[in-house]
């Protein structure tokens, strides 16, 4: 499990005074990138030139409690499933009171840029995710 | 069914050269607001003062084809389910070739701002959604 | 002068109930892309492969009136200056009452991707902007 | 001077493979909120209920070097001007090589929500900004 923390900012909120539902996915991706950094598998700065990409083929979120500007958000990222060509991550969002604010998941498939087809996860990434 | 069309812009894309996965939810919400306008149920300009809100309690997306800058996106919004206190919308995203780019859904619950609890959908909104 | 209109949506607003200041720049860029489409100079779908890019080297905004969710925004885009290697665009944002909501500008420089240096504006783009 | 650091993420980038120009303003606001936290003047979670707001009346940015995904961004925030009813902040964005990536500024005016007119900066905020 990887823990990512950050403060909710004005740009995450909307006119209802709470975090806009689509921003949870943005925040989850930030937590995912933070996880990749932590396991030595950072996304390359030049994604357009990367031979293998891991696009998200499914994403979902269950919203349980509001998040407000200034809240210190804690995200626990877990590798829920690791298959030969894909992986699924779970995200538990907790508000400052330690309550569940949301549960998200994202499913990523390894795609070979040259062929446009799915491919096996590189061993190095697989090992790194297994240890996460 | 309600049809919403718009052009994909630079701000929707990310460093991989395609639309960032979280922006699909933003685009779906734009289609939802467009639907509400079309059925005479526009969200109020001052959401903070609205007596009833319809927060999203669940959202999900299945991604099937990339969307690129300049693509004319067509979104078909359908009321998938209408319950006493909630409704579920489906969104079919189509690219300019008429192919499925993504399928999304959002589940909205009517919440009474005064009590913070779920409440019945107002009849007017219910009727309008039934006719959508 | 090019006119771009769109409706302000929830995603543009922040917890203060009005459009977040940074979104004005996003909206201006949408108006700029709409202008390019109108003059037959659309940005290429694959920007990473474009030989010449027109990055923004300066942007500014004066905010005069709030914009709220549901407002029909009218943007008048004007080519303010056209130089050999750069151009400056002005954006007048008007709210539904026809009042000035904001004035923005962006300065774009033609950059040759191969050298990373500024280059002359292509004649075709120059002519198209002159006629805008 | 206040220093704010954060990592550039995929959501900040666009199809050109670098940070989208409008996101610099979003990042600057994040640095501003971080400054307010540091000087004990955090924005209230419920902005809609705040008696005094500090809307931005002017913002500008000069872009000098690209920022890419994964870059560790350093922002130096300085109070450039402190007047009776307004203040101006400067932001120096530096990339990991310590080079200037951008210079931004934002001008904020104190507005009394009840009257909709400008008002004097509260003494507490003034003192805190003087010490920043």
mmCIF file of N, CA, C and O in Angstrom, chain C residues 28-102:
data_model
loop_
_atom_site.group_PDB
_atom_site.id
_atom_site.type_symbol
_atom_site.label_atom_id
_atom_site.label_comp_id
_atom_site.label_asym_id
_atom_site.label_seq_id
_atom_site.Cartn_x
_atom_site.Cartn_y
_atom_site.Cartn_z
ATOM 1 N N UNK C 28 -10.302 31.248 -22.947
ATOM 2 C CA UNK C 28 -9.710 32.046 -24.029
ATOM 3 C C UNK C 28 -9.053 31.127 -25.054
ATOM 4 O O UNK C 28 -9.164 31.351 -26.264
ATOM 5 N N UNK C 29 -8.389 30.082 -24.575
ATOM 6 C CA UNK C 29 -7.730 29.176 -25.510
ATOM 7 C C UNK C 29 -8.754 28.422 -26.354
ATOM 8 O O UNK C 29 -8.527 28.145 -27.541
ATOM 9 N N UNK C 30 -9.887 28.121 -25.747
ATOM 10 C CA UNK C 30 -10.960 27.472 -26.505
ATOM 11 C C UNK C 30 -11.446 28.424 -27.610
ATOM 12 O O UNK C 30 -11.681 27.987 -28.748
ATOM 13 N N UNK C 31 -11.539 29.708 -27.286
ATOM 14 C CA UNK C 31 -11.948 30.702 -28.289
ATOM 15 C C UNK C 31 -10.888 30.827 -29.389
ATOM 16 O O UNK C 31 -11.222 30.987 -30.571
ATOM 17 N N UNK C 32 -9.634 30.738 -29.003
ATOM 18 C CA UNK C 32 -8.524 30.793 -29.967
ATOM 19 C C UNK C 32 -8.574 29.593 -30.913
ATOM 20 O O UNK C 32 -8.444 29.731 -32.139
ATOM 21 N N UNK C 33 -8.808 28.408 -30.365
ATOM 22 C CA UNK C 33 -8.919 27.209 -31.214
ATOM 23 C C UNK C 33 -10.126 27.316 -32.144
ATOM 24 O O UNK C 33 -10.077 26.879 -33.305
ATOM 25 N N UNK C 34 -11.192 27.903 -31.625
ATOM 26 C CA UNK C 34 -12.389 28.094 -32.454
ATOM 27 C C UNK C 34 -12.087 29.073 -33.592
ATOM 28 O O UNK C 34 -12.532 28.864 -34.736
ATOM 29 N N UNK C 35 -11.338 30.115 -33.297
ATOM 30 C CA UNK C 35 -10.903 31.059 -34.337
ATOM 31 C C UNK C 35 -10.059 30.335 -35.390
ATOM 32 O O UNK C 35 -10.279 30.501 -36.600
ATOM 33 N N UNK C 36 -9.097 29.540 -34.949
ATOM 34 C CA UNK C 36 -8.242 28.816 -35.900
ATOM 35 C C UNK C 36 -9.070 27.904 -36.805
ATOM 36 O O UNK C 36 -8.824 27.826 -38.021
ATOM 37 N N UNK C 37 -10.058 27.245 -36.213
ATOM 38 C CA UNK C 37 -10.946 26.400 -37.023
ATOM 39 C C UNK C 37 -11.649 27.253 -38.091
ATOM 40 O O UNK C 37 -11.762 26.850 -39.251
ATOM 41 N N UNK C 38 -12.107 28.423 -37.655
ATOM 42 C CA UNK C 38 -12.903 29.272 -38.554
ATOM 43 C C UNK C 38 -12.078 29.802 -39.724
ATOM 44 O O UNK C 38 -12.624 30.065 -40.805
ATOM 45 N N UNK C 39 -10.766 29.976 -39.527
ATOM 46 C CA UNK C 39 -9.935 30.524 -40.608
ATOM 47 C C UNK C 39 -9.129 29.427 -41.306
ATOM 48 O O UNK C 39 -8.180 29.712 -42.040
ATOM 49 N N UNK C 40 -9.521 28.173 -41.075
ATOM 50 C CA UNK C 40 -8.877 27.073 -41.781
ATOM 51 C C UNK C 40 -7.459 26.773 -41.329
ATOM 52 O O UNK C 40 -6.651 26.259 -42.102
ATOM 53 N N UNK C 41 -7.161 27.092 -40.067
ATOM 54 C CA UNK C 41 -5.812 26.902 -39.543
ATOM 55 C C UNK C 41 -5.840 26.103 -38.242
ATOM 56 O O UNK C 41 -5.044 26.382 -37.318
ATOM 57 N N UNK C 42 -6.721 25.112 -38.185
ATOM 58 C CA UNK C 42 -6.873 24.304 -36.969
ATOM 59 C C UNK C 42 -5.545 23.748 -36.486
ATOM 60 O O UNK C 42 -4.699 23.356 -37.291
ATOM 61 N N UNK C 43 -5.386 23.697 -35.177
ATOM 62 C CA UNK C 43 -4.223 23.030 -34.603
ATOM 63 C C UNK C 43 -4.259 21.563 -35.024
ATOM 64 O O UNK C 43 -5.330 20.962 -35.093
ATOM 65 N N UNK C 44 -3.090 20.967 -35.326
ATOM 66 C CA UNK C 44 -3.073 19.558 -35.728
ATOM 67 C C UNK C 44 -3.393 18.652 -34.536
ATOM 68 O O UNK C 44 -3.009 18.953 -33.399
ATOM 69 N N UNK C 45 -4.089 17.540 -34.815
ATOM 70 C CA UNK C 45 -4.460 16.606 -33.746
ATOM 71 C C UNK C 45 -3.224 16.070 -33.036
ATOM 72 O O UNK C 45 -3.231 15.854 -31.831
ATOM 73 N N UNK C 46 -2.150 15.892 -33.789
ATOM 74 C CA UNK C 46 -0.915 15.373 -33.195
ATOM 75 C C UNK C 46 0.109 16.508 -33.076
ATOM 76 O O UNK C 46 0.990 16.676 -33.913
ATOM 77 N N UNK C 47 -0.037 17.275 -32.006
ATOM 78 C CA UNK C 47 0.836 18.439 -31.795
ATOM 79 C C UNK C 47 2.298 18.035 -31.666
ATOM 80 O O UNK C 47 3.198 18.769 -32.084
ATOM 81 N N UNK C 48 2.519 16.836 -31.072
ATOM 82 C CA UNK C 48 3.896 16.399 -30.841
ATOM 83 C C UNK C 48 4.652 16.232 -32.164
ATOM 84 O O UNK C 48 5.885 16.315 -32.197
ATOM 85 N N UNK C 49 3.911 16.006 -33.253
ATOM 86 C CA UNK C 49 4.547 15.790 -34.552
ATOM 87 C C UNK C 49 4.560 17.048 -35.425
ATOM 88 O O UNK C 49 5.067 17.027 -36.540
ATOM 89 N N UNK C 50 3.994 18.151 -34.934
ATOM 90 C CA UNK C 50 3.918 19.376 -35.739
ATOM 91 C C UNK C 50 5.301 20.011 -35.865
ATOM 92 O O UNK C 50 6.021 20.125 -34.873
ATOM 93 N N UNK C 51 5.703 20.447 -37.069
ATOM 94 C CA UNK C 51 7.031 21.038 -37.254
ATOM 95 C C UNK C 51 7.172 22.425 -36.613
ATOM 96 O O UNK C 51 8.244 22.808 -36.177
ATOM 97 N N UNK C 52 6.059 23.167 -36.589
ATOM 98 C CA UNK C 52 6.074 24.497 -35.971
ATOM 99 C C UNK C 52 4.982 24.559 -34.909
ATOM 100 O O UNK C 52 3.850 24.159 -35.151
ATOM 101 N N UNK C 53 5.366 25.066 -33.747
ATOM 102 C CA UNK C 53 4.383 25.271 -32.688
ATOM 103 C C UNK C 53 4.292 26.768 -32.398
ATOM 104 O O UNK C 53 5.179 27.535 -32.762
ATOM 105 N N UNK C 54 3.214 27.160 -31.723
ATOM 106 C CA UNK C 54 2.988 28.580 -31.423
ATOM 107 C C UNK C 54 2.766 28.770 -29.933
ATOM 108 O O UNK C 54 1.709 29.234 -29.503
ATOM 109 N N UNK C 55 3.758 28.412 -29.114
ATOM 110 C CA UNK C 55 3.560 28.496 -27.669
ATOM 111 C C UNK C 55 3.293 29.926 -27.208
ATOM 112 O O UNK C 55 3.738 30.892 -27.833
ATOM 113 N N UNK C 56 2.555 30.016 -26.132
ATOM 114 C CA UNK C 56 2.217 31.307 -25.543
ATOM 115 C C UNK C 56 3.386 31.751 -24.661
ATOM 116 O O UNK C 56 3.823 31.009 -23.777
ATOM 117 N N UNK C 57 3.890 32.946 -24.930
ATOM 118 C CA UNK C 57 5.004 33.463 -24.135
ATOM 119 C C UNK C 57 4.543 34.501 -23.122
ATOM 120 O O UNK C 57 5.282 34.858 -22.199
ATOM 121 N N UNK C 58 3.329 34.994 -23.315
ATOM 122 C CA UNK C 58 2.764 35.943 -22.351
ATOM 123 C C UNK C 58 1.248 35.815 -22.380
ATOM 124 O O UNK C 58 0.641 35.655 -23.443
ATOM 125 N N UNK C 59 0.654 35.891 -21.195
ATOM 126 C CA UNK C 59 -0.805 35.879 -21.094
ATOM 127 C C UNK C 59 -1.192 36.777 -19.943
ATOM 128 O O UNK C 59 -0.488 36.824 -18.927
ATOM 129 N N UNK C 60 -2.284 37.511 -20.120
ATOM 130 C CA UNK C 60 -2.761 38.295 -18.991
ATOM 131 C C UNK C 60 -4.264 38.478 -19.056
ATOM 132 O O UNK C 60 -4.886 38.308 -20.116
ATOM 133 N N UNK C 61 -4.815 38.808 -17.903
ATOM 134 C CA UNK C 61 -6.264 38.966 -17.792
ATOM 135 C C UNK C 61 -6.601 40.058 -16.791
ATOM 136 O O UNK C 61 -5.995 40.137 -15.721
ATOM 137 N N UNK C 62 -7.542 40.916 -17.173
ATOM 138 C CA UNK C 62 -8.147 41.868 -16.241
ATOM 139 C C UNK C 62 -9.593 41.428 -16.031
ATOM 140 O O UNK C 62 -10.349 41.301 -16.993
ATOM 141 N N UNK C 63 -9.909 41.225 -14.769
ATOM 142 C CA UNK C 63 -11.234 40.708 -14.408
ATOM 143 C C UNK C 63 -12.115 41.870 -13.982
ATOM 144 O O UNK C 63 -11.725 42.667 -13.137
ATOM 145 N N UNK C 64 -13.310 41.966 -14.572
ATOM 146 C CA UNK C 64 -14.157 43.128 -14.298
ATOM 147 C C UNK C 64 -15.515 42.780 -13.698
ATOM 148 O O UNK C 64 -16.107 43.577 -12.996
ATOM 149 N N UNK C 65 -16.029 41.612 -14.051
ATOM 150 C CA UNK C 65 -17.319 41.203 -13.489
ATOM 151 C C UNK C 65 -17.304 39.682 -13.381
ATOM 152 O O UNK C 65 -16.641 39.004 -14.156
ATOM 153 N N UNK C 66 -18.012 39.185 -12.406
ATOM 154 C CA UNK C 66 -18.054 37.746 -12.176
ATOM 155 C C UNK C 66 -18.793 37.044 -13.312
ATOM 156 O O UNK C 66 -19.696 37.623 -13.914
ATOM 157 N N UNK C 67 -18.448 35.815 -13.532
ATOM 158 C CA UNK C 67 -19.219 34.947 -14.416
ATOM 159 C C UNK C 67 -19.720 33.782 -13.579
ATOM 160 O O UNK C 67 -18.992 33.258 -12.734
ATOM 161 N N UNK C 68 -20.965 33.406 -13.796
ATOM 162 C CA UNK C 68 -21.572 32.347 -12.998
ATOM 163 C C UNK C 68 -22.008 31.171 -13.870
ATOM 164 O O UNK C 68 -22.206 31.329 -15.062
ATOM 165 N N UNK C 69 -22.213 30.032 -13.206
ATOM 166 C CA UNK C 69 -22.696 28.853 -13.903
ATOM 167 C C UNK C 69 -23.976 29.196 -14.655
ATOM 168 O O UNK C 69 -24.857 29.859 -14.118
ATOM 169 N N UNK C 70 -24.065 28.725 -15.879
ATOM 170 C CA UNK C 70 -25.252 28.961 -16.697
ATOM 171 C C UNK C 70 -25.161 30.207 -17.548
ATOM 172 O O UNK C 70 -25.922 30.357 -18.508
ATOM 173 N N UNK C 71 -24.242 31.109 -17.197
ATOM 174 C CA UNK C 71 -24.081 32.324 -18.023
ATOM 175 C C UNK C 71 -23.688 31.952 -19.446
ATOM 176 O O UNK C 71 -22.844 31.082 -19.659
ATOM 177 N N UNK C 72 -24.308 32.614 -20.388
ATOM 178 C CA UNK C 72 -23.881 32.474 -21.783
ATOM 179 C C UNK C 72 -22.751 33.481 -21.987
ATOM 180 O O UNK C 72 -22.963 34.691 -21.965
ATOM 181 N N UNK C 73 -21.559 32.950 -22.159
ATOM 182 C CA UNK C 73 -20.377 33.797 -22.328
ATOM 183 C C UNK C 73 -20.174 34.097 -23.806
ATOM 184 O O UNK C 73 -20.261 33.204 -24.649
ATOM 185 N N UNK C 74 -19.903 35.356 -24.112
ATOM 186 C CA UNK C 74 -19.551 35.760 -25.473
ATOM 187 C C UNK C 74 -18.112 36.262 -25.443
ATOM 188 O O UNK C 74 -17.754 37.107 -24.632
ATOM 189 N N UNK C 75 -17.275 35.688 -26.305
ATOM 190 C CA UNK C 75 -15.876 36.104 -26.387
ATOM 191 C C UNK C 75 -15.630 36.685 -27.779
ATOM 192 O O UNK C 75 -15.902 36.026 -28.781
ATOM 193 N N UNK C 76 -15.135 37.912 -27.826
ATOM 194 C CA UNK C 76 -14.726 38.509 -29.099
ATOM 195 C C UNK C 76 -13.209 38.433 -29.172
ATOM 196 O O UNK C 76 -12.510 39.009 -28.331
ATOM 197 N N UNK C 77 -12.713 37.716 -30.153
ATOM 198 C CA UNK C 77 -11.270 37.530 -30.305
ATOM 199 C C UNK C 77 -10.775 38.436 -31.434
ATOM 200 O O UNK C 77 -11.341 38.434 -32.523
ATOM 201 N N UNK C 78 -9.734 39.187 -31.152
ATOM 202 C CA UNK C 78 -9.183 40.114 -32.139
ATOM 203 C C UNK C 78 -7.683 39.895 -32.286
ATOM 204 O O UNK C 78 -7.001 39.647 -31.288
ATOM 205 N N UNK C 79 -7.197 39.951 -33.521
ATOM 206 C CA UNK C 79 -5.748 39.908 -33.734
ATOM 207 C C UNK C 79 -5.222 41.316 -33.457
ATOM 208 O O UNK C 79 -5.441 42.233 -34.244
ATOM 209 N N UNK C 80 -4.533 41.476 -32.341
ATOM 210 C CA UNK C 80 -4.112 42.812 -31.909
ATOM 211 C C UNK C 80 -2.801 43.226 -32.583
ATOM 212 O O UNK C 80 -2.559 44.407 -32.803
ATOM 213 N N UNK C 81 -1.962 42.236 -32.860
ATOM 214 C CA UNK C 81 -0.649 42.551 -33.428
ATOM 215 C C UNK C 81 -0.156 41.332 -34.189
ATOM 216 O O UNK C 81 -0.313 40.209 -33.724
ATOM 217 N N UNK C 82 0.452 41.588 -35.332
ATOM 218 C CA UNK C 82 0.939 40.513 -36.186
ATOM 219 C C UNK C 82 2.356 40.874 -36.593
ATOM 220 O O UNK C 82 2.579 41.819 -37.353
ATOM 221 N N UNK C 83 3.335 40.184 -36.025
ATOM 222 C CA UNK C 83 4.733 40.469 -36.329
ATOM 223 C C UNK C 83 5.318 39.303 -37.138
ATOM 224 O O UNK C 83 4.627 38.325 -37.423
ATOM 225 N N UNK C 84 6.587 39.430 -37.496
ATOM 226 C CA UNK C 84 7.150 38.411 -38.392
ATOM 227 C C UNK C 84 7.203 37.033 -37.722
ATOM 228 O O UNK C 84 7.029 36.015 -38.375
ATOM 229 N N UNK C 85 7.441 37.013 -36.405
ATOM 230 C CA UNK C 85 7.578 35.733 -35.709
ATOM 231 C C UNK C 85 6.578 35.523 -34.583
ATOM 232 O O UNK C 85 6.686 34.543 -33.826
ATOM 233 N N UNK C 86 5.665 36.440 -34.423
ATOM 234 C CA UNK C 86 4.727 36.311 -33.305
ATOM 235 C C UNK C 86 3.412 37.029 -33.601
ATOM 236 O O UNK C 86 3.327 37.820 -34.547
ATOM 237 N N UNK C 87 2.426 36.736 -32.803
ATOM 238 C CA UNK C 87 1.158 37.464 -32.901
ATOM 239 C C UNK C 87 0.535 37.576 -31.511
ATOM 240 O O UNK C 87 0.832 36.783 -30.629
ATOM 241 N N UNK C 88 -0.270 38.624 -31.372
ATOM 242 C CA UNK C 88 -0.908 38.881 -30.089
ATOM 243 C C UNK C 88 -2.407 38.928 -30.301
ATOM 244 O O UNK C 88 -2.884 39.628 -31.206
ATOM 245 N N UNK C 89 -3.131 38.176 -29.496
ATOM 246 C CA UNK C 89 -4.589 38.133 -29.581
ATOM 247 C C UNK C 89 -5.206 38.807 -28.364
ATOM 248 O O UNK C 89 -4.679 38.691 -27.254
ATOM 249 N N UNK C 90 -6.309 39.499 -28.597
ATOM 250 C CA UNK C 90 -7.079 40.087 -27.502
ATOM 251 C C UNK C 90 -8.423 39.392 -27.406
ATOM 252 O O UNK C 90 -8.981 38.961 -28.418
ATOM 253 N N UNK C 91 -8.905 39.250 -26.183
ATOM 254 C CA UNK C 91 -10.175 38.557 -25.934
ATOM 255 C C UNK C 91 -11.036 39.462 -25.057
ATOM 256 O O UNK C 91 -10.608 39.852 -23.963
ATOM 257 N N UNK C 92 -12.215 39.769 -25.536
ATOM 258 C CA UNK C 92 -13.164 40.521 -24.722
ATOM 259 C C UNK C 92 -14.247 39.551 -24.282
ATOM 260 O O UNK C 92 -14.962 39.001 -25.122
ATOM 261 N N UNK C 93 -14.339 39.341 -22.976
ATOM 262 C CA UNK C 93 -15.355 38.432 -22.431
ATOM 263 C C UNK C 93 -16.567 39.273 -22.030
ATOM 264 O O UNK C 93 -16.433 40.223 -21.261
ATOM 265 N N UNK C 94 -17.723 38.900 -22.525
ATOM 266 C CA UNK C 94 -18.939 39.615 -22.137
ATOM 267 C C UNK C 94 -19.941 38.678 -21.494
ATOM 268 O O UNK C 94 -20.123 37.550 -21.944
ATOM 269 N N UNK C 95 -20.578 39.151 -20.432
ATOM 270 C CA UNK C 95 -21.597 38.341 -19.753
ATOM 271 C C UNK C 95 -22.939 38.515 -20.477
ATOM 272 O O UNK C 95 -23.026 39.285 -21.443
ATOM 273 N N UNK C 96 -23.982 37.789 -20.033
ATOM 274 C CA UNK C 96 -25.260 37.845 -20.751
ATOM 275 C C UNK C 96 -25.857 39.239 -20.799
ATOM 276 O O UNK C 96 -26.642 39.551 -21.693
ATOM 277 N N UNK C 97 -25.489 40.126 -19.852
ATOM 278 C CA UNK C 97 -26.005 41.497 -19.855
ATOM 279 C C UNK C 97 -25.237 42.383 -20.839
ATOM 280 O O UNK C 97 -25.536 43.566 -20.971
ATOM 281 N N UNK C 98 -24.243 41.792 -21.519
ATOM 282 C CA UNK C 98 -23.482 42.572 -22.494
ATOM 283 C C UNK C 98 -22.386 43.418 -21.853
ATOM 284 O O UNK C 98 -21.773 44.255 -22.512
ATOM 285 N N UNK C 99 -22.158 43.195 -20.562
ATOM 286 C CA UNK C 99 -21.109 43.937 -19.850
ATOM 287 C C UNK C 99 -19.771 43.231 -19.998
ATOM 288 O O UNK C 99 -19.712 42.012 -20.150
ATOM 289 N N UNK C 100 -18.722 44.022 -19.906
ATOM 290 C CA UNK C 100 -17.375 43.473 -19.904
ATOM 291 C C UNK C 100 -17.189 42.600 -18.669
ATOM 292 O O UNK C 100 -17.285 43.081 -17.534
ATOM 293 N N UNK C 101 -16.877 41.347 -18.873
ATOM 294 C CA UNK C 101 -16.569 40.478 -17.742
ATOM 295 C C UNK C 101 -15.052 40.398 -17.565
ATOM 296 O O UNK C 101 -14.554 40.303 -16.438
ATOM 297 N N UNK C 102 -14.327 40.437 -18.664
ATOM 298 C CA UNK C 102 -12.860 40.373 -18.581
ATOM 299 C C UNK C 102 -12.257 40.748 -19.928
ATOM 300 O O UNK C 102 -12.909 40.667 -20.968
#
